[in-house]
Short mmCIF file of C-alpha atoms in Angstrom, two decimals:
data_model
loop_
_atom_site.label_atom_id
_atom_site.label_comp_id
_atom_site.label_asym_id
_atom_site.label_seq_id
_atom_site.Cartn_x
_atom_site.Cartn_y
_atom_site.Cartn_z
CA MET A 1225 32.57 5.51 110.03
CA THR A 1226 35.88 5.76 108.19
CA LYS A 1227 38.94 4.21 109.98
CA ALA A 1228 41.91 6.50 110.17
CA PRO A 1229 44.81 5.16 108.16
CA ALA A 1230 47.79 3.74 110.08
CA MET A 1231 51.01 5.67 109.96
CA VAL A 1232 53.61 3.82 107.87
CA LEU A 1233 57.41 4.49 107.85
CA THR A 1234 59.16 3.25 104.82
CA LEU A 1235 62.87 2.78 104.36
CA PHE A 1236 64.46 1.78 101.04
CA LEU A 1237 67.39 -0.54 101.25
CA LEU A 1238 70.00 1.53 99.56
CA ILE A 1239 72.90 0.70 101.93
CA PRO A 1240 74.06 -2.87 102.40
CA LEU A 1241 73.97 -4.21 105.96
CA ALA A 1242 77.62 -5.17 105.86
CA ALA A 1243 78.48 -1.48 106.01
CA PHE A 1244 77.14 -1.29 109.47
CA PHE A 1245 77.51 -4.81 110.79
CA PRO A 1246 80.87 -6.18 109.54
CA SER A 1247 81.85 -9.77 109.47
CA ASP A 1248 84.30 -11.21 111.96
CA ALA A 1249 87.46 -9.16 111.77
CA ALA A 1250 91.01 -10.26 112.59
CA ALA A 1251 91.94 -10.01 116.28
CA ASP A 1252 93.40 -6.55 117.02
CA ASN A 1253 95.49 -5.99 120.03
CA TRP A 1254 96.35 -2.67 121.62
CA PRO A 1255 99.90 -3.46 122.64
CA MET A 1256 101.15 0.02 123.37
CA PHE A 1257 100.39 3.72 123.79
CA GLN A 1258 97.82 4.90 121.12
CA HIS A 1259 97.60 1.39 119.62
CA ASP A 1260 100.84 1.12 117.50
CA ALA A 1261 104.27 2.44 117.03
CA ALA A 1262 102.92 5.21 114.69
CA HIS A 1263 100.41 6.25 117.39
CA SER A 1264 97.57 6.07 114.99
CA GLY A 1265 94.94 5.61 117.76
CA TYR A 1266 93.00 3.33 115.41
CA SER A 1267 91.68 -0.20 116.15
CA ASN A 1268 89.97 -2.45 113.52
CA THR A 1269 87.76 -4.04 116.18
CA THR A 1270 84.06 -4.27 115.57
CA MET A 1271 81.30 -3.26 117.97
CA GLN A 1272 77.62 -3.33 118.80
CA VAL A 1273 75.42 -0.30 119.16
CA SER A 1274 76.44 0.61 122.80
CA PRO A 1275 79.34 -0.81 124.83
CA ILE A 1276 78.07 -2.91 127.69
CA SER A 1277 79.95 -2.82 131.10
CA ALA A 1278 81.83 -6.06 131.58
CA TRP A 1279 84.14 -5.61 134.64
CA ASN A 1280 86.23 -3.29 136.78
CA PHE A 1281 89.75 -3.95 138.08
CA THR A 1282 91.04 -1.73 140.91
CA GLY A 1283 94.78 -1.48 141.65
CA LYS A 1284 96.64 -0.28 144.88
CA SER A 1285 96.90 3.30 143.41
CA ASP A 1286 96.51 5.23 140.16
CA LEU A 1287 96.70 2.99 137.06
CA SER A 1288 98.24 3.73 133.68
CA ILE A 1289 96.68 3.62 130.24
CA ALA A 1290 95.89 0.00 129.37
CA ALA A 1291 97.91 -2.01 126.86
CA VAL A 1292 96.15 -5.22 125.62
CA ALA A 1293 97.68 -8.33 123.93
CA ASN A 1294 96.57 -11.91 123.54
CA GLY A 1295 93.72 -11.65 125.96
CA VAL A 1296 95.57 -9.92 128.74
CA VAL A 1297 95.34 -6.27 129.93
CA TYR A 1298 98.52 -4.72 131.24
CA VAL A 1299 98.54 -1.63 133.54
CA SER A 1300 101.24 0.05 135.60
CA SER A 1301 100.49 1.52 139.07
CA ASP A 1302 102.11 4.14 141.23
CA GLY A 1303 103.52 2.92 144.59
CA PHE A 1304 104.99 4.26 147.77
CA LEU A 1305 108.10 2.20 147.67
CA ARG A 1306 107.70 0.08 144.51
CA ASN A 1307 105.66 0.46 141.37
CA GLU A 1308 103.34 -2.39 140.24
CA ILE A 1309 102.70 -3.98 136.91
CA TYR A 1310 99.43 -6.03 136.62
CA GLY A 1311 98.45 -8.69 134.04
CA VAL A 1312 94.57 -8.99 134.03
CA ASN A 1313 92.34 -11.39 132.10
CA ALA A 1314 90.77 -9.24 129.42
CA SER A 1315 87.50 -11.19 129.39
CA THR A 1316 86.91 -11.62 133.25
CA GLY A 1317 89.01 -8.89 134.91
CA GLN A 1318 90.59 -11.37 137.11
CA LEU A 1319 94.25 -10.76 138.12
CA ILE A 1320 96.69 -13.27 136.46
CA TRP A 1321 99.91 -11.85 137.82
CA ASN A 1322 101.52 -8.79 139.31
CA SER A 1323 105.19 -7.73 139.83
CA SER A 1324 106.99 -4.86 141.38
CA TYR A 1325 109.68 -2.78 139.54
CA TYR A 1326 112.02 -0.02 140.24
CA ILE A 1327 110.23 3.11 141.58
CA VAL A 1328 109.76 6.01 139.18
CA ASP A 1329 107.69 9.18 139.61
CA TYR A 1330 104.14 9.13 138.23
CA ALA A 1331 104.45 5.56 136.88
CA ALA A 1332 100.66 5.65 136.22
CA LEU A 1333 101.37 8.17 133.39
CA PHE A 1334 103.31 5.56 131.31
CA CYS A 1335 101.57 3.00 129.31
CA PRO A 1336 103.30 -0.42 129.06
CA ALA A 1337 104.29 -1.87 125.68
CA ILE A 1338 104.00 -5.61 124.68
CA ALA A 1339 106.09 -7.15 121.84
CA ASP A 1340 107.31 -10.70 121.25
CA GLY A 1341 106.04 -12.00 124.52
CA ILE A 1342 107.64 -9.30 126.60
CA VAL A 1343 106.02 -6.49 128.48
CA TYR A 1344 108.07 -3.30 128.95
CA THR A 1345 107.54 -0.60 131.68
CA LEU A 1346 109.63 2.49 132.09
CA THR A 1347 112.53 0.61 133.72
CA THR A 1348 111.91 -3.17 133.57
CA ALA A 1349 111.02 -6.02 131.21
CA TYR A 1350 108.87 -9.02 132.18
CA ASN A 1351 107.57 -12.16 130.63
CA ALA A 1352 104.11 -11.15 129.44
CA SER A 1353 102.57 -14.61 130.25
CA ASN A 1354 103.56 -15.03 133.86
CA GLY A 1355 105.08 -11.76 134.97
CA ASN A 1356 108.60 -13.18 135.53
CA PHE A 1357 111.38 -10.63 135.73
CA LEU A 1358 113.63 -10.54 132.62
CA PHE A 1359 115.95 -7.52 132.86
CA ASN A 1360 116.28 -3.86 133.93
CA TYR A 1361 117.20 -0.84 131.96
CA THR A 1362 117.27 1.77 134.70
CA SER A 1363 120.29 3.65 133.31
CA VAL A 1364 118.24 4.66 130.24
CA ASN A 1365 116.68 7.56 132.18
CA ALA A 1366 113.47 7.16 130.22
CA SER A 1367 110.88 9.92 130.45
CA THR A 1368 108.06 8.42 128.25
CA SER A 1369 106.02 5.32 127.62
CA PRO A 1370 107.96 2.72 125.50
CA THR A 1371 107.38 2.28 121.77
CA ALA A 1372 108.22 -1.16 120.44
CA ALA A 1373 108.96 -1.89 116.79
CA ASN A 1374 110.96 -4.57 115.02
CA GLY A 1375 112.81 -5.86 118.02
CA ILE A 1376 113.77 -2.51 119.35
CA VAL A 1377 112.21 -0.51 122.15
CA TYR A 1378 112.39 3.38 121.93
CA PHE A 1379 112.01 5.78 124.88
CA GLY A 1380 112.00 9.60 125.07
CA THR A 1381 114.65 10.83 127.60
CA ASN A 1382 115.43 13.89 129.51
CA SER A 1383 117.87 15.12 132.04
CA SER A 1384 117.67 15.68 135.77
CA ASN A 1385 118.35 19.29 134.77
CA ASN A 1386 115.06 20.84 133.61
CA PHE A 1387 116.85 23.08 131.13
CA ALA A 1388 118.82 20.27 129.60
CA PRO A 1389 117.95 18.82 126.16
CA GLY A 1390 116.13 15.55 125.81
CA GLY A 1391 116.19 12.94 123.18
CA VAL A 1392 115.63 9.23 122.26
CA ILE A 1393 117.26 6.12 123.36
CA ALA A 1394 116.89 2.72 121.75
CA ILE A 1395 117.38 -0.64 123.49
CA ASN A 1396 117.54 -4.24 122.32
CA GLY A 1397 114.11 -5.67 122.98
CA ARG A 1398 115.64 -9.07 124.06
CA THR A 1399 118.43 -7.98 126.24
CA GLY A 1400 117.80 -4.41 127.36
CA GLN A 1401 121.19 -3.28 126.03
CA GLN A 1402 121.46 0.11 124.49
CA VAL A 1403 121.54 0.20 120.71
CA TRP A 1404 121.84 4.01 120.20
CA SER A 1405 120.94 7.34 121.70
CA PHE A 1406 120.22 10.73 120.22
CA THR A 1407 120.15 14.09 122.06
CA GLY A 1408 118.14 17.05 120.68
CA GLU A 1409 118.67 20.81 120.94
CA GLN A 1410 118.71 22.78 124.16
CA GLY A 1411 115.37 24.13 125.27
CA GLN A 1412 114.97 27.80 125.68
CA LEU A 1413 112.89 27.67 128.89
CA MET A 1414 112.25 25.11 131.56
CA TYR A 1415 110.91 21.86 130.07
CA GLY A 1416 111.34 23.21 126.60
CA GLY A 1417 113.94 20.70 125.44
CA MET A 1418 112.65 17.70 127.35
CA VAL A 1419 110.88 14.75 125.71
CA HIS A 1420 107.61 13.92 127.66
CA TYR A 1421 105.76 11.77 125.15
CA PRO A 1422 106.73 8.58 123.40
CA PRO A 1423 108.57 8.65 120.01
CA ALA A 1424 106.60 7.39 117.00
CA VAL A 1425 108.07 4.75 114.64
CA LYS A 1426 106.99 4.30 110.99
CA ASP A 1427 108.71 2.66 108.05
CA GLY A 1428 112.24 2.66 109.60
CA VAL A 1429 112.13 6.13 110.91
CA VAL A 1430 111.72 7.40 114.58
CA TYR A 1431 109.98 10.65 115.12
CA PHE A 1432 110.00 12.83 118.30
CA SER A 1433 109.17 16.35 119.34
CA SER A 1434 110.80 18.64 121.85
CA GLY A 1435 111.59 22.39 122.31
CA GLY A 1436 114.14 21.95 119.60
CA GLY A 1437 111.70 20.93 116.96
CA VAL A 1438 110.38 17.74 115.31
CA TYR A 1439 113.09 15.27 114.58
CA ALA A 1440 113.28 12.34 112.19
CA LEU A 1441 115.97 9.63 112.95
CA ASN A 1442 117.06 6.47 111.39
CA ALA A 1443 115.40 3.77 113.44
CA ALA A 1444 118.32 1.29 113.13
CA ASN A 1445 121.22 3.65 114.09
CA GLY A 1446 119.73 6.90 115.39
CA ALA A 1447 121.28 9.11 112.64
CA LEU A 1448 119.45 12.34 112.15
CA LEU A 1449 117.53 12.40 108.95
CA TRP A 1450 115.95 15.75 109.26
CA ARG A 1451 114.64 18.38 111.77
CA TYR A 1452 111.76 20.88 111.49
CA SER A 1453 112.58 23.68 113.92
CA ALA A 1454 109.90 26.33 113.21
CA ILE A 1455 107.81 25.50 116.28
CA ASP A 1456 107.26 26.88 119.73
CA LYS A 1457 110.41 26.24 121.75
CA GLY A 1458 109.40 27.70 124.99
CA TRP A 1459 107.49 26.73 128.12
CA GLY A 1460 104.96 23.97 127.56
CA SER A 1461 106.61 22.62 124.46
CA LEU A 1462 105.53 18.98 125.23
CA GLY A 1463 105.21 17.61 121.72
CA CYS A 1464 102.87 14.71 120.83
CA VAL A 1465 103.72 12.98 117.48
CA SER A 1466 101.55 10.80 115.36
CA VAL A 1467 102.46 9.47 111.82
CA ALA A 1468 100.35 8.40 109.01
CA ASP A 1469 100.58 8.39 105.12
CA GLU A 1470 103.97 10.05 105.15
CA GLN A 1471 102.75 13.03 107.22
CA VAL A 1472 103.83 13.83 110.78
CA TYR A 1473 101.33 15.38 113.10
CA ASP A 1474 102.81 17.24 116.09
CA ASN A 1475 100.56 18.78 118.64
CA ILE A 1476 102.79 21.07 120.63
CA ALA A 1477 101.82 23.99 122.81
CA GLY A 1478 98.24 23.80 121.70
CA ASN A 1479 99.06 23.95 117.95
CA LEU A 1480 98.75 20.94 115.65
CA SER A 1481 101.33 21.05 112.87
CA CYS A 1482 101.21 18.73 109.79
CA ILE A 1483 104.71 18.21 108.37
CA SER A 1484 105.38 16.50 105.10
CA ALA A 1485 108.84 16.16 103.40
CA GLN A 1486 110.29 18.38 106.14
CA ASN A 1487 107.87 21.19 105.28
CA LEU A 1488 104.92 22.53 107.11
CA ARG A 1489 101.70 21.62 105.26
CA TRP A 1490 99.21 23.18 107.49
CA LYS A 1491 98.79 24.29 111.18
CA LEU A 1492 95.74 24.59 113.39
CA ASP A 1493 95.23 25.95 116.99
CA THR A 1494 93.71 22.96 118.81
CA GLY A 1495 93.08 24.82 121.98
CA ARG A 1496 95.02 22.36 124.10
CA GLY A 1497 98.44 20.61 123.99
CA ASN A 1498 99.47 17.37 125.52
CA ARG A 1499 97.08 15.45 123.20
CA PHE A 1500 97.82 13.03 120.35
CA ALA A 1501 95.98 13.14 117.00
CA ALA A 1502 94.40 9.92 115.82
CA VAL A 1503 94.39 9.36 112.06
CA ASN A 1504 92.44 7.13 109.76
CA ASN A 1505 91.26 7.12 106.14
CA GLY A 1506 92.48 10.63 105.55
CA VAL A 1507 90.86 12.26 108.56
CA VAL A 1508 92.73 13.58 111.61
CA TYR A 1509 90.94 13.63 115.07
CA ILE A 1510 92.16 15.83 117.87
CA ASN A 1511 90.36 17.46 120.86
CA SER A 1512 86.81 18.34 119.57
CA VAL A 1513 87.55 18.54 115.80
CA ALA A 1514 87.96 16.33 112.80
CA LEU A 1515 90.22 17.66 110.03
CA ASP A 1516 90.91 16.75 106.39
CA ALA A 1517 94.45 15.35 106.63
CA SER A 1518 95.53 16.87 103.25
CA SER A 1519 94.40 20.49 103.81
CA GLY A 1520 93.71 20.90 107.62
CA THR A 1521 90.16 21.97 106.77
CA VAL A 1522 87.78 21.37 109.75
CA ILE A 1523 85.22 18.68 108.88
CA TRP A 1524 83.31 19.00 112.16
CA ASN A 1525 83.67 20.57 115.59
CA ASN A 1526 81.41 19.24 118.25
CA SER A 1527 82.71 21.81 120.84
CA LEU A 1528 83.23 19.21 123.60
CA THR A 1529 85.87 20.10 126.23
CA GLY A 1530 87.95 18.12 128.70
CA LEU A 1531 88.90 15.37 126.11
CA SER A 1532 91.76 13.00 126.21
CA SER A 1533 93.58 11.79 123.15
CA PRO A 1534 91.13 10.25 120.75
CA VAL A 1535 90.97 6.58 119.66
CA LEU A 1536 89.06 5.25 116.69
CA ALA A 1537 87.05 2.04 116.23
CA ASP A 1538 84.34 0.99 113.72
CA GLY A 1539 83.22 4.57 112.85
CA VAL A 1540 83.28 5.89 116.47
CA VAL A 1541 85.88 8.19 118.04
CA PHE A 1542 86.22 7.56 121.83
CA TYR A 1543 87.65 10.01 124.35
CA GLY A 1544 88.17 10.11 128.12
CA HIS A 1545 86.09 13.01 129.25
CA TYR A 1546 85.87 15.20 132.21
CA TRP A 1547 83.57 18.16 132.99
CA HIS A 1548 82.92 20.48 135.86
CA SER A 1549 80.02 19.86 138.17
CA ASP A 1550 78.67 21.98 141.04
CA GLU A 1551 77.64 18.81 142.91
CA GLY A 1552 81.07 18.02 144.17
CA SER A 1553 82.82 19.08 147.44
CA HIS A 1554 86.08 19.41 149.21
CA GLY A 1555 88.05 20.33 146.12
CA LYS A 1556 86.69 17.56 143.91
CA TRP A 1557 84.34 19.10 141.33
CA ASN A 1558 84.94 17.18 138.18
CA LYS A 1559 82.98 14.37 136.79
CA HIS A 1560 84.77 11.73 134.60
CA GLY A 1561 83.71 9.27 132.03
CA ILE A 1562 83.89 8.26 128.43
CA VAL A 1563 82.25 9.75 125.34
CA GLY A 1564 81.86 8.09 121.91
CA CYS A 1565 81.15 10.32 118.91
CA ASN A 1566 80.17 9.42 115.32
CA ALA A 1567 83.45 9.86 113.36
CA THR A 1568 81.66 11.21 110.34
CA THR A 1569 79.51 13.92 112.09
CA GLY A 1570 81.01 14.41 115.54
CA GLU A 1571 77.55 13.57 117.09
CA VAL A 1572 77.73 12.00 120.52
CA VAL A 1573 76.34 8.44 120.29
CA TRP A 1574 77.22 6.96 123.60
CA GLU A 1575 78.33 8.23 127.17
CA TYR A 1576 79.36 6.59 130.35
CA THR A 1577 79.79 8.57 133.52
CA LEU A 1578 81.79 7.36 136.53
CA SER A 1579 80.37 7.67 140.05
CA GLY A 1580 81.92 10.20 142.34
CA PHE A 1581 84.07 13.24 141.70
CA SER A 1582 87.76 14.01 141.07
CA ASP A 1583 90.03 16.97 141.29
CA SER A 1584 91.74 16.05 138.06
CA GLN A 1585 91.07 18.03 134.84
CA ASP A 1586 92.28 15.29 132.59
CA GLY A 1587 90.00 12.59 131.38
CA GLY A 1588 91.25 8.98 131.58
CA TYR A 1589 92.55 7.26 128.43
CA VAL A 1590 90.72 4.74 126.24
CA SER A 1591 92.15 1.50 124.66
CA VAL A 1592 90.20 -0.65 122.22
CA ALA A 1593 91.18 -4.26 121.52
CA ASN A 1594 89.47 -7.51 120.33
CA ASN A 1595 85.93 -6.26 120.67
CA MET A 1596 86.40 -4.66 124.04
CA LEU A 1597 86.99 -1.15 125.32
CA PHE A 1598 89.14 -0.37 128.32
CA TYR A 1599 89.17 2.89 130.27
CA SER A 1600 91.82 3.76 132.88
CA ASP A 1601 90.82 6.48 135.34
CA GLU A 1602 92.60 6.99 138.68
CA SER A 1603 92.99 3.48 140.36
CA THR A 1604 90.50 1.54 138.21
CA VAL A 1605 90.29 0.04 134.79
CA TYR A 1606 86.71 -0.18 133.41
CA ALA A 1607 86.00 -2.72 130.67
CA PHE A 1608 83.17 -2.86 128.23
CA ASN A 1609 82.01 -5.55 125.66
CA LEU A 1610 81.75 -4.23 122.11
CA GLN A 1611 81.16 -7.58 120.39
CA PRO A 1612 77.72 -8.01 118.72
CA LEU A 1613 75.18 -10.22 120.52
CA PRO A 1614 75.17 -13.82 119.12
CA VAL A 1615 72.01 -14.47 117.20
CA SER A 1616 70.76 -17.95 116.12
CA PRO A 1617 69.75 -18.36 112.54
CA MET A 1618 66.07 -17.84 111.97
CA PRO A 1619 63.84 -17.74 108.95
CA PRO A 1620 63.12 -14.19 107.57
CA ALA A 1621 60.43 -12.26 109.28
CA GLN A 1622 57.02 -12.35 107.45
CA ALA A 1623 54.32 -9.77 106.77
CA ASN A 1624 51.94 -9.27 109.62
CA ASP A 1625 54.49 -10.54 112.16
CA ASN A 1626 54.49 -8.41 115.25
CA LEU A 1627 57.64 -6.55 116.12
CA ILE A 1628 58.43 -5.11 119.60
CA ILE A 1629 61.35 -2.71 119.21
CA ALA A 1630 63.53 -2.89 122.41
CA ALA A 1631 66.35 -0.66 121.46
CA LEU A 1632 66.70 2.16 119.09
CA THR A 1633 69.85 4.03 118.19
CA THR A 1634 71.22 6.64 115.89
CA PHE A 1635 74.75 5.04 116.00
CA ALA A 1636 74.84 4.22 112.29
CA LEU A 1637 73.26 7.43 111.20
CA ILE A 1638 70.05 5.83 110.04
CA GLY A 1639 68.75 4.55 113.36
CA ILE A 1640 69.08 0.78 113.11
CA ALA A 1641 66.87 -1.06 115.50
CA ALA A 1642 69.72 -3.49 116.21
CA ILE A 1643 68.00 -5.42 119.02
CA PHE A 1644 64.47 -6.38 119.04
CA TRP A 1645 61.92 -9.14 120.09
CA LEU A 1646 60.08 -10.86 117.20
CA LEU A 1647 56.73 -12.45 118.03
CA LYS A 1648 56.56 -15.75 116.23
CA ASN A 1649 53.58 -18.04 116.93
CA GLY A 1650 52.98 -16.13 120.21
CA LYS A 1651 56.60 -16.65 121.42
CA LYS A 1652 59.19 -13.86 121.83
CA GLU A 1653 62.57 -14.57 120.15
CA LEU A 1654 65.65 -12.25 120.39
CA ARG A 1655 66.71 -11.07 117.07
CA SER A 1656 69.16 -8.56 115.68
CA VAL A 1657 69.96 -7.34 112.17
CA GLN A 1658 72.43 -9.68 110.45
CA ILE A 1659 74.54 -9.52 107.35
CA GLY A 1660 72.68 -10.96 104.37
CA GLN A 1661 69.13 -10.35 105.75
CA THR A 1662 66.80 -8.82 103.22
CA LEU A 1663 64.73 -7.11 105.76
CA LEU A 1664 66.16 -4.01 107.50
CA LEU A 1665 64.18 -2.72 110.56
CA CYS A 1666 64.95 0.96 111.05
CA SER A 1667 63.63 4.13 112.54
CA LEU A 1668 65.11 7.45 113.59
CA SER A 1669 62.09 8.57 115.41
CA ARG A 1670 59.94 5.60 116.48
CA SER A 1671 59.12 5.10 120.08
CA LEU A 1672 59.63 1.71 121.81
CA GLY A 1673 56.50 -0.42 121.30
CA THR A 1674 54.76 -3.09 119.22
CA TYR A 1675 54.39 -2.60 115.48
CA ALA A 1676 52.95 -4.76 112.57
CA LEU A 1677 55.62 -5.69 109.98
CA SER A 1678 55.33 -5.38 106.29
CA ARG A 1679 57.97 -6.41 103.68
CA SER A 1680 58.75 -6.57 99.91
CA SER A 1681 61.85 -7.47 98.02
CA SER A 1682 62.75 -3.69 97.78
CA PHE A 1683 61.71 -1.94 101.03
CA CYS A 1684 60.32 -2.61 104.33
CA SER A 1685 57.93 -0.72 106.62
CA PHE A 1686 56.21 -1.05 109.94
CA ARG A 1687 53.24 0.56 111.59
CA SER A 1688 51.50 0.73 114.92
CA SER A 1689 49.47 -2.32 115.52
#
């Protein structure tokens, strides 16, 4: 009787492991809205296959987008009589300090900014280590999250009159004293001239958007450098500006405009305004699409809906996400969570769904810092570990060793079995793929189970045992 041959899967090692499992990277904070003063939305943190839940922190009421610096997570909270600012241990979720500040409407909409040991809210500055009060700047009449750069803190501003023009004001980051202010053009309709989203700062230039157009100002003195006015100036003109590679990306009234040297380079209907573009390596991400930064050509569209502004880390684009569910009740019909998509293909590689339902049609916002992901939704911050599992050095696997695949993923496109148990002398030992290993254990389609291992210097394979 002839024995049926075992099925063998072979994968040639054409791609270095370092491309998928990078070495230790420099610490990367998330000190303000969309990571940095240019609002790139990009973090150079590294991660494992799937984020693992670490802790939750719940405030007294709705919490802002998380800013992260030097091992501390900072979030603002709405309050009945006073707003709150919290400093939370990024590793454990334990409260380090909290302080109250001058009440403003919808404080949870405004992400704090941290620079030079100071945390800035919409109206007040605190010592970032202990929460001690430093100074107020309530007269600024800020209407956006702060943007900190080179010792100056910038805010968008508006007027108590909905039809009045908005602008930008700059304060000294050490004293709170006004350095300069600039007022834009009058809006044509209600809210048309107001500034609702934080200005971007890059290479000594401040950029902001309102119903009067996209403005570029000298960051030191507020002098107008140029204005691009050929954009929607009416209702809903809530411009969101990101800057990268000498191009300005303004998503206003659902249209993303790419402006270079004061000229429109390309424009795309994004389907929804009030979202910032994230930019890295010549690719622009916004809503459900990825675009070529030079031409605006769509690279992929995964057709997801209900997405927040995107953030990028280690080849994954993360979004806060909401979607309608028929399971809710009493006006709360929407599910909320996080979705992670392959930045090259748009394929969903990871999802996390919160329990319960919400009446909000906005997904929460994601921040990524120092190998952790933070997601603010309503009154809770959810933290996830992204750091690869520690692995003790072990000798290379040998032919005829047994392999139990404990986790499969398509995260790195080729389905690395990043976590597995290796049977050595009858004893299970936890292993993962490491930089420098000559043996790559991979499968896009293998089921979880036990396999016999084969190897050579040029390829590896495994088959059912």
